[in-house]
Coordinates of C-alpha atoms and ligand atoms in Angstrom, one line a residue:
X1342 CA -15.0 4.9 -41.4
X1343 CA -12.0 6.3 -39.7
X1344 CA -12.6 9.2 -36.9
X1345 CA -11.0 11.8 -39.1
X1346 CA -13.0 11.5 -41.8
X1347 CA -16.2 11.6 -39.7
X1348 CA -14.7 14.8 -38.3
X1349 CA -13.9 16.0 -41.9
X1350 CA -17.3 15.8 -42.7
X1351 CA -18.5 18.4 -40.3
X1352 CA -18.0 22.0 -41.7
X1353 CA -15.2 23.4 -39.7
X1354 CA -17.5 26.2 -38.5
X1355 CA -19.8 24.0 -36.5
X1356 CA -17.1 22.6 -34.8
X1357 CA -15.6 25.9 -33.3
X1358 CA -19.2 27.1 -32.9
X1359 CA -20.2 24.6 -30.0
X1360 CA -16.9 25.9 -28.0
X1361 CA -16.5 29.4 -29.0
X1362 CA -17.8 31.2 -26.0
X1363 CA -18.9 30.9 -22.5
X1364 CA -21.2 34.0 -22.1
X1365 CA -23.8 33.6 -24.8
X1366 CA -26.7 35.4 -22.8
X1367 CA -25.1 38.7 -21.4
X1368 CA -26.8 40.1 -18.4
X1369 CA -28.7 43.4 -19.5
X1370 CA -27.3 45.9 -17.0
X1371 CA -24.3 45.9 -14.6
X1372 CA -24.7 43.0 -12.1
X1373 CA -23.4 42.5 -8.7
X1374 CA -20.6 40.3 -7.1
X1375 CA -23.2 37.7 -6.0
X1376 CA -25.1 37.6 -9.1
X1377 CA -21.9 37.4 -11.3
X1378 CA -21.1 34.1 -9.2
X1379 CA -24.1 32.3 -10.8
X1380 CA -23.9 33.7 -14.3
X1381 CA -20.3 33.6 -14.6
X1382 CA -18.3 31.5 -17.0
X1383 CA -21.7 29.7 -18.6
X1384 CA -23.0 29.0 -21.8
X1385 CA -25.5 26.4 -21.6
X1386 CA -26.8 26.9 -25.3
X1387 CA -22.9 25.7 -26.3
X1388 CA -23.5 22.6 -24.2
X1389 CA -26.7 21.1 -25.5
X1390 CA -28.4 23.1 -22.9
X1391 CA -27.0 21.4 -20.1
X1392 CA -26.2 24.2 -16.8
X1393 CA -22.9 23.0 -16.3
X1394 CA -19.9 22.8 -18.8
X1395 CA -18.6 19.5 -19.1
X1396 CA -15.0 18.3 -18.0
X1397 CA -13.0 17.7 -20.9
X1398 CA -10.4 15.2 -20.0
X1399 CA -7.7 16.3 -22.8
X1400 CA -4.4 16.3 -24.2
X1401 CA -4.6 15.9 -28.1
X1402 CA -6.9 17.8 -30.2
X1403 CA -7.8 16.6 -33.8
X1404 CA -8.0 18.6 -36.7
X1405 CA -10.5 18.1 -39.4
X1406 CA -7.9 18.2 -42.1
X1407 CA -4.3 18.8 -42.8
X1408 CA -5.2 22.0 -44.2
X1409 CA -6.5 23.0 -40.9
X1410 CA -3.6 21.9 -39.0
X1411 CA -1.2 23.8 -41.0
X1412 CA -2.9 26.9 -40.9
X1413 CA -3.6 26.6 -37.2
X1414 CA -7.3 26.8 -37.8
X1415 CA -8.7 25.7 -34.4
X1416 CA -10.2 27.0 -31.2
X1417 CA -8.3 24.9 -29.4
X1418 CA -4.9 23.0 -30.0
X1419 CA -3.7 21.2 -27.0
X1420 CA -5.2 20.3 -23.7
X1421 CA -2.3 22.0 -21.7
X1422 CA -3.0 25.0 -23.7
X1423 CA -6.7 25.4 -22.8
X1424 CA -9.9 23.6 -22.9
X1425 CA -13.6 24.6 -22.6
X1426 CA -13.3 23.6 -19.1
X1427 CA -10.4 25.6 -18.1
X1428 CA -12.0 28.5 -20.3
X1429 CA -15.1 28.6 -18.1
X1430 CA -13.2 28.5 -15.0
X1431 CA -11.2 31.4 -16.2
X1432 CA -13.9 33.5 -17.6
X1433 CA -15.7 32.7 -14.1
X1434 CA -12.7 34.1 -12.2
X1435 CA -12.2 37.3 -14.4
X1436 CA -15.7 38.2 -14.0
X1437 CA -15.8 38.0 -10.8
X1438 CA -12.9 40.4 -10.4
X1439 CA -14.5 42.9 -12.9
X1440 CA -12.9 46.0 -14.1
X1441 CA -8.9 45.9 -14.2
X1442 CA -8.8 42.4 -14.3
X1443 CA -7.6 41.6 -18.4
X1444 CA -7.0 37.8 -17.5
X1445 CA -6.5 35.0 -15.1
X1446 CA -3.8 32.2 -15.0
X1447 CA -5.1 29.0 -13.0
X1448 CA -2.2 26.8 -11.4
X1449 CA -2.5 23.7 -9.5
X1450 CA -2.1 25.3 -6.0
X1451 CA -2.0 28.5 -3.9
X1452 CA 1.7 28.4 -3.7
X1453 CA 1.9 27.4 -7.4
X1454 CA 0.0 30.7 -8.2
X1455 CA 2.3 32.5 -5.8
X1456 CA 5.8 31.8 -7.4
X1457 CA 4.2 31.6 -11.1
X1458 CA 3.1 35.1 -10.5
X1459 CA 6.7 35.7 -8.8
X1460 CA 8.3 34.5 -11.6
X1461 CA 6.4 36.4 -14.0
X1462 CA 7.8 39.9 -12.9
X1463 CA 11.3 39.5 -11.5
X1464 CA 14.5 38.8 -13.1
X1465 CA 18.0 38.2 -12.0
X1466 CA 19.6 41.4 -10.4
X1467 CA 16.2 42.5 -9.5
X1468 CA 15.0 43.6 -5.8
X1469 CA 11.4 42.4 -4.2
X1470 CA 9.9 43.8 -1.2
X1471 CA 7.7 40.9 0.6
X1472 CA 5.8 41.6 4.2
X1473 CA 7.3 40.0 7.3
X1474 CA 3.7 38.5 7.9
X1475 CA 3.6 36.8 4.5
X1476 CA 2.2 33.1 4.2
X1477 CA 5.5 31.1 5.2
X1478 CA 6.0 29.2 1.9
X1479 CA 6.4 32.2 0.1
X1480 CA 9.2 33.4 2.3
X1481 CA 11.0 30.2 1.4
X1482 CA 10.3 30.6 -2.1
X1483 CA 12.0 33.8 -2.2
X1484 CA 14.9 32.7 0.1
X1485 CA 15.5 29.3 -1.9
X1486 CA 14.5 29.8 -5.6
X1487 CA 14.6 33.5 -5.9
X1488 CA 18.1 33.8 -4.0
X1489 CA 19.2 31.0 -6.6
X1490 CA 18.2 33.1 -9.5
X1491 CA 19.9 36.1 -8.3
X1492 CA 16.7 38.1 -6.9
X1493 CA 16.9 39.6 -3.8
X1494 CA 14.2 39.9 -1.4
X1495 CA 14.0 42.3 1.6
X1496 CA 11.0 41.6 4.1
X1497 CA 9.5 44.6 5.5
X1498 CA 7.1 45.5 8.5
X1499 CA 3.8 45.0 7.2
X1500 CA 2.2 48.2 9.3
X1501 CA 4.8 50.3 7.0
X1502 CA 2.2 51.8 4.8
X1503 CA 3.7 54.7 2.3
X1504 CA 7.0 54.4 4.4
X1505 CA 7.8 51.6 2.1
X1506 CA 9.2 54.5 0.0
X1507 CA 12.4 54.1 1.9
X1508 CA 13.0 50.5 0.8
X1509 CA 12.5 50.9 -2.7
X1510 CA 15.8 50.6 -4.6
X1511 CA 16.2 51.6 -8.4
X1512 CA 16.0 47.6 -8.9
X1513 CA 12.8 47.2 -6.6
X1514 CA 11.0 45.2 -9.3
X1515 CA 7.8 44.2 -7.2
X1516 CA 6.2 44.9 -4.2
X1517 CA 4.2 41.9 -2.4
X1518 CA 1.4 42.4 -0.1
X1519 CA -0.9 40.2 1.7
X1520 CA -4.0 41.2 4.1
X1521 CA -4.4 40.3 6.7
X1522 CA -0.9 38.9 7.6
X1523 CA -0.8 35.2 7.6
X1524 CA -1.2 33.6 11.3
X1525 CA -1.1 37.0 12.9
X1526 CA -3.7 39.0 11.2
X1527 CA -1.7 42.5 10.8
X1528 CA -3.6 44.8 8.2
X1529 CA -1.8 46.2 5.7
X1530 CA -2.4 50.0 4.0
X1531 CA -2.5 48.4 0.6
X1532 CA -3.7 51.8 -1.6
X1533 CA -0.9 53.8 0.1
X1534 CA 1.8 51.1 -0.8
X1535 CA 0.3 50.7 -4.4
X1536 CA 0.9 54.7 -4.6
X1537 CA 4.4 54.5 -3.5
X1538 CA 5.2 51.3 -5.6
X1539 CA 3.9 52.6 -9.0
X1540 CA 5.7 56.1 -8.5
X1541 CA 8.8 53.9 -8.8
X1542 CA 7.3 51.8 -11.5
X1543 CA 7.2 48.5 -9.2
X1544 CA 4.7 46.0 -9.8
X1545 CA 2.0 45.4 -6.9
X1546 CA 1.2 41.5 -6.3
X1547 CA -1.4 40.5 -3.5
X1548 CA -2.1 37.2 -2.1
X1549 CA -6.2 37.8 -1.6
X1550 CA -6.8 34.4 -0.4
X1551 CA -8.4 35.8 3.1
X1552 CA -10.8 38.2 1.6
X1553 CA -11.5 37.0 -1.6
X1554 CA -12.6 39.5 -4.6
X1555 CA -15.9 39.3 -2.8
X1556 CA -14.8 41.2 0.3
X1557 CA -11.6 43.3 -1.3
X1558 CA -11.5 44.5 -4.9
X1559 CA -7.8 44.4 -5.3
X1560 CA -7.5 45.9 -8.8
X1561 CA -9.6 49.0 -7.5
X1562 CA -6.8 49.4 -4.6
X1563 CA -4.0 49.6 -6.9
X1564 CA -2.8 45.8 -7.0
X1565 CA -1.5 44.6 -10.3
X1566 CA -1.5 40.7 -9.9
X1567 CA -4.0 39.2 -7.4
X1568 CA -3.3 35.6 -6.2
X1569 CA -5.6 33.2 -4.6
X1570 CA -5.6 30.0 -3.0
X1571 CA -8.4 28.5 -4.5
X1572 CA -7.8 25.3 -2.3
X1573 CA -9.2 27.5 0.6
X1574 CA -12.7 29.5 -0.3
X1575 CA -13.1 28.9 -3.5
X1576 CA -13.0 24.8 -3.2
X1577 CA -14.6 25.4 -0.2
X1578 CA -14.8 21.4 0.6
X1579 CA -11.4 20.0 1.3
X1580 CA -11.3 18.0 -2.0
X1581 CA -9.1 20.4 -4.6
X1582 CA -5.6 21.7 -4.8
X1583 CA -5.9 24.9 -6.7
X1584 CA -4.6 28.5 -7.1
X1585 CA -5.2 31.4 -9.8
X1586 CA -3.8 34.8 -10.4
X1587 CA -5.5 37.7 -11.7
X1588 CA -3.9 40.0 -13.7
X1589 CA -4.2 43.4 -15.2
X1590 CA -3.5 44.4 -19.0
X1591 CA 0.2 45.4 -18.0
X1592 CA 1.1 42.1 -16.5
X1593 CA -1.1 39.6 -18.1
X1594 CA 1.3 38.7 -21.2
X1595 CA 4.3 38.0 -19.0
X1596 CA 2.2 35.9 -16.5
X1597 CA 0.7 33.8 -19.3
X1598 CA 4.0 33.2 -20.9
X1599 CA 5.6 32.0 -17.5
X1600 CA 2.7 29.6 -17.0
X1601 CA 2.7 28.2 -20.9
X1602 CA 6.3 28.1 -20.8
X1603 CA 6.5 26.2 -17.5
X1604 CA 3.9 23.9 -18.9
X1605 CA 1.7 24.2 -15.6
X1606 CA -1.8 23.3 -15.8
X1607 CA -4.6 21.9 -13.7
X1608 CA -6.4 18.7 -13.9
X1609 CA -10.1 19.0 -15.3
X1610 CA -11.9 17.5 -12.5
X1611 CA -10.3 19.7 -9.9
X1612 CA -11.1 23.0 -12.5
X1613 CA -14.7 21.6 -12.4
X1614 CA -14.7 21.7 -8.6
X1615 CA -13.3 25.1 -8.5
X1616 CA -16.1 26.5 -10.7
X1617 CA -18.5 24.5 -8.8
X1618 CA -17.4 25.9 -5.3
X1619 CA -17.3 29.4 -7.0
X1620 CA -21.1 29.3 -7.5
X1621 CA -21.8 29.1 -4.0
X1622 CA -18.7 31.2 -2.5
X1623 CA -20.9 34.3 -1.7
X1624 CA -23.5 32.6 0.6
X1625 CA -20.8 30.3 2.2
X1626 CA -18.3 33.4 2.7
X1627 CA -21.3 35.4 4.2
X1628 CA -21.7 32.6 6.7
X1629 CA -18.0 32.2 7.6
X1630 CA -17.8 36.2 8.3
X1631 CA -20.9 36.3 10.5
X1632 CA -19.9 33.0 12.4
X1633 CA -16.3 33.8 12.6
X1634 CA -17.1 37.5 14.1
X1635 CA -19.3 36.2 16.6
X1636 CA -17.0 33.5 18.0
X1637 CA -14.3 35.9 18.0
X1638 CA -16.3 38.4 20.0
X1639 CA -17.3 35.4 22.3
X1640 CA -13.4 34.7 22.5
X1641 CA -12.5 38.3 23.3
X1642 CA -14.6 38.1 26.6
X1643 CA -13.0 34.8 28.1
X1644 CA -10.8 35.1 30.9
X1645 CA -8.4 32.8 29.5
X1646 CA -7.8 34.6 26.3
X1647 CA -5.0 37.6 25.9
X1648 CA -5.7 38.8 22.7
X1649 CA -7.8 38.4 19.6
X1650 CA -6.2 39.2 16.2
X1651 CA -9.5 39.7 14.0
X1652 CA -9.4 43.0 11.9
X1653 CA -13.3 43.0 12.0
X1654 CA -13.2 43.3 15.6
X1655 CA -13.1 47.0 16.7
X1656 CA -10.7 46.5 19.3
X1657 CA -8.2 45.3 16.6
X1658 CA -5.0 47.8 15.5
X1659 CA -5.9 47.3 11.8
X1660 CA -9.7 47.5 12.6
X1661 CA -9.6 51.1 10.7
X1662 CA -8.2 49.7 7.3
X1663 CA -10.1 47.0 7.5
X1664 CA -13.3 49.3 7.5
X1665 CA -12.0 51.5 4.7
X1666 CA -11.1 49.1 2.3
X1667 CA -12.5 45.7 3.2
X1668 CA -16.5 45.0 2.8
X1669 CA -16.3 41.6 5.1
X1670 CA -14.2 39.3 6.6
X1671 CA -13.7 35.3 6.2
X1672 CA -13.6 32.9 9.1
X1673 CA -10.1 32.8 9.7
X1674 CA -8.4 34.5 12.7
X1675 CA -6.3 33.8 15.5
X1676 CA -6.2 34.5 19.5
X1677 CA -3.2 34.2 22.2
X1678 CA -4.1 32.5 25.0
X1679 CA -2.8 33.9 28.6
X1680 CA 0.3 32.1 29.5
X1681 CA -0.3 28.6 29.9
X1682 CA 2.0 25.2 29.6
X1683 CA 2.4 23.3 26.4
X1684 CA 0.3 20.7 28.3
X1685 CA -2.5 22.8 29.0
X1686 CA -2.8 24.3 25.3
X1687 CA -2.5 20.8 24.1
X1688 CA -5.4 19.9 26.3
X1689 CA -7.6 22.6 25.3
X1690 CA -7.1 21.7 21.5
X1691 CA -7.4 17.7 22.4
X1692 CA -10.8 18.3 23.9
X1693 CA -12.3 19.9 20.8
X1694 CA -14.4 17.6 19.1
X1695 CA -16.0 20.0 16.4
X1696 CA -12.6 21.7 15.3
X1697 CA -10.5 19.4 13.4
X1698 CA -6.7 19.9 14.1
X1699 CA -5.3 20.5 10.7
X1700 CA -3.8 22.9 8.1
X1701 CA -5.4 24.5 5.6
X1702 CA -8.8 26.4 6.1
X1703 CA -11.7 28.2 3.7
X1704 CA -13.7 24.8 4.0
X1705 CA -16.8 23.4 5.5
X1706 CA -15.7 22.6 8.7
X1707 CA -13.8 24.7 11.6
X1708 CA -10.4 23.9 12.3
X1709 CA -7.5 24.7 14.7
X1710 CA -3.6 24.9 14.9
X1711 CA -1.1 26.2 17.2
X1712 CA 1.2 28.0 15.7
X1713 CA 4.4 30.5 16.5
X1714 CA 6.2 32.7 14.0
X1715 CA 9.4 33.5 16.5
X1716 CA 11.5 31.7 14.4
X1717 CA 11.0 33.2 11.2
X1718 CA 10.0 36.7 11.3
X1719 CA 13.0 38.6 10.8
X1720 CA 11.7 42.5 10.2
X1721 CA 9.6 42.4 13.1
X1722 CA 9.7 40.7 16.5
X1723 CA 6.6 38.0 17.4
X1724 CA 6.3 38.0 21.1
X1725 CA 2.5 37.4 21.6
X1726 CA 3.0 36.3 25.5
X1727 CA 1.3 33.0 25.3
X1728 CA 0.1 30.2 23.1
X1729 CA -1.2 31.1 19.9
X1730 CA -4.1 29.1 18.1
X1731 CA -5.5 30.2 14.6
X1732 CA -9.2 29.4 14.4
X1733 CA -11.2 28.6 10.9
X1734 CA -14.8 29.1 11.5
X1735 CA -16.7 26.7 9.3
X1736 CA -20.2 26.3 8.6
X1737 CA -21.6 24.7 11.7
X1738 CA -24.4 26.2 14.1
X1739 CA -21.9 28.8 16.2
X1740 CA -23.6 27.5 19.4
X1741 CA -22.3 24.3 19.1
X1742 CA -18.8 25.5 18.2
X1743 CA -18.8 27.8 21.5
X1744 CA -20.0 25.1 23.5
X1745 CA -17.1 23.0 22.1
X1746 CA -14.6 25.7 22.8
X1747 CA -16.3 26.1 26.5
X1748 CA -15.5 22.3 26.9
X1749 CA -11.8 23.2 25.7
X1750 CA -11.1 25.8 28.3
X1751 CA -12.3 23.5 30.9
X1752 CA -9.9 20.9 29.9
X1753 CA -7.3 23.9 29.8
X1754 CA -8.0 24.6 33.5
X1755 CA -7.7 21.0 34.6
X1756 CA -4.1 20.4 32.8
X1757 CA -2.8 23.6 34.5
Ligands
PLP773 C1 -2.9 28.2 2.1 C2 -2.7 29.3 1.7 C3 -1.7 29.5 0.3 C4 -0.9 28.2 -0.3 O1 -2.3 27.5 -1.0 P1 -2.1 26.0 -1.3 O2 -3.4 25.8 -2.3 O3 -2.1 25.0 -0.1 O4 -0.8 25.9 -1.9 C5 -1.2 30.8 -0.1 N1 -1.4 31.9 0.8 C6 -2.2 31.8 1.8 C7 -2.7 33.3 2.4 C8 -2.7 30.6 2.4 O5 -3.1 30.6 3.8

């Protein structure tokens, strides 16, 4: 018997009922974010009782009859347009954002999420405002692709606050924010910036990878489009590339249209791993926060360290804003060493055995990289006064991490 005839024997409603929703059992009262991480995007009874949704490797979707195809009578039409796997992940991310989030687009990397969100709002002749402390590839996108499309970018001091009013022009279409800043951890007054932007009908986009929706409620603070590099904390295990954009009702249609039109979709295994990562995001982030802050305090006491850039430290210039707007911190921060030779800074890093020397972050292990923003910042001056190192504090025991750093400092002294 042909497959088509096999399908045709099933009453149509039985096909759609298997996959029609992911939240069959609704919680009976409003629930907190940690609970949402467990319940969101799930409907075990739609999956024969299995706890997790299946991974649909899919392109073609078969219609039971020609009538159904012509009338577009199907829940799913094509792999790129969505599967039960992608919908489960979208539902979970939307529920995590809560009120204000109308929908989510999934992208194959954090950078793809940034570029898709930006492309969904700007057109030729527009002007966008981007903080000088933005993730560097975002800057490359604006200077390259946006410039080529006739979209002008002005970089602004991330500490500008409501002073951004003087940079808004009649054609300013979007204001991008990211807090804390990449590498250097400047805090931005996002509610103040969003208020001014909205008065001038500009759209506010935020890269919320550092705090995630657990520690910064972007939509409550005036953000219209929230971007996350899911490669970092959502994935959490250094094994996927993933990004997502959450949108409010006003910005969602253009976002979805942009992503669909460009044909961007995420591989099913990576979507599954992103959904799996979400389940433990709350406990992982709490541990990254606690250990990261402890090691930031420890580093601040070290004689070799000139400055620690971590907004949850009371000494940090951005602390007041962090305390007002954020409910936690992740495990990523930077330090500036007292003036030291390149050889000594390298000796420090080479001595570390528990800190991997590598890009990316948000994953289970601790990481460290040297960085220097001098070359590319244009609206502010980066003159830290010593070699700069960014740390990601992983899930190891923090005592082992400080012992590792202690050995690093001994190697630094020896190399000087
Ligand atoms: C890593 C990162 C990105 C990009 O994510 P990828 O998945 O590596 O493309 C975007 N924003 C910030 C703040 C990041 O740190």
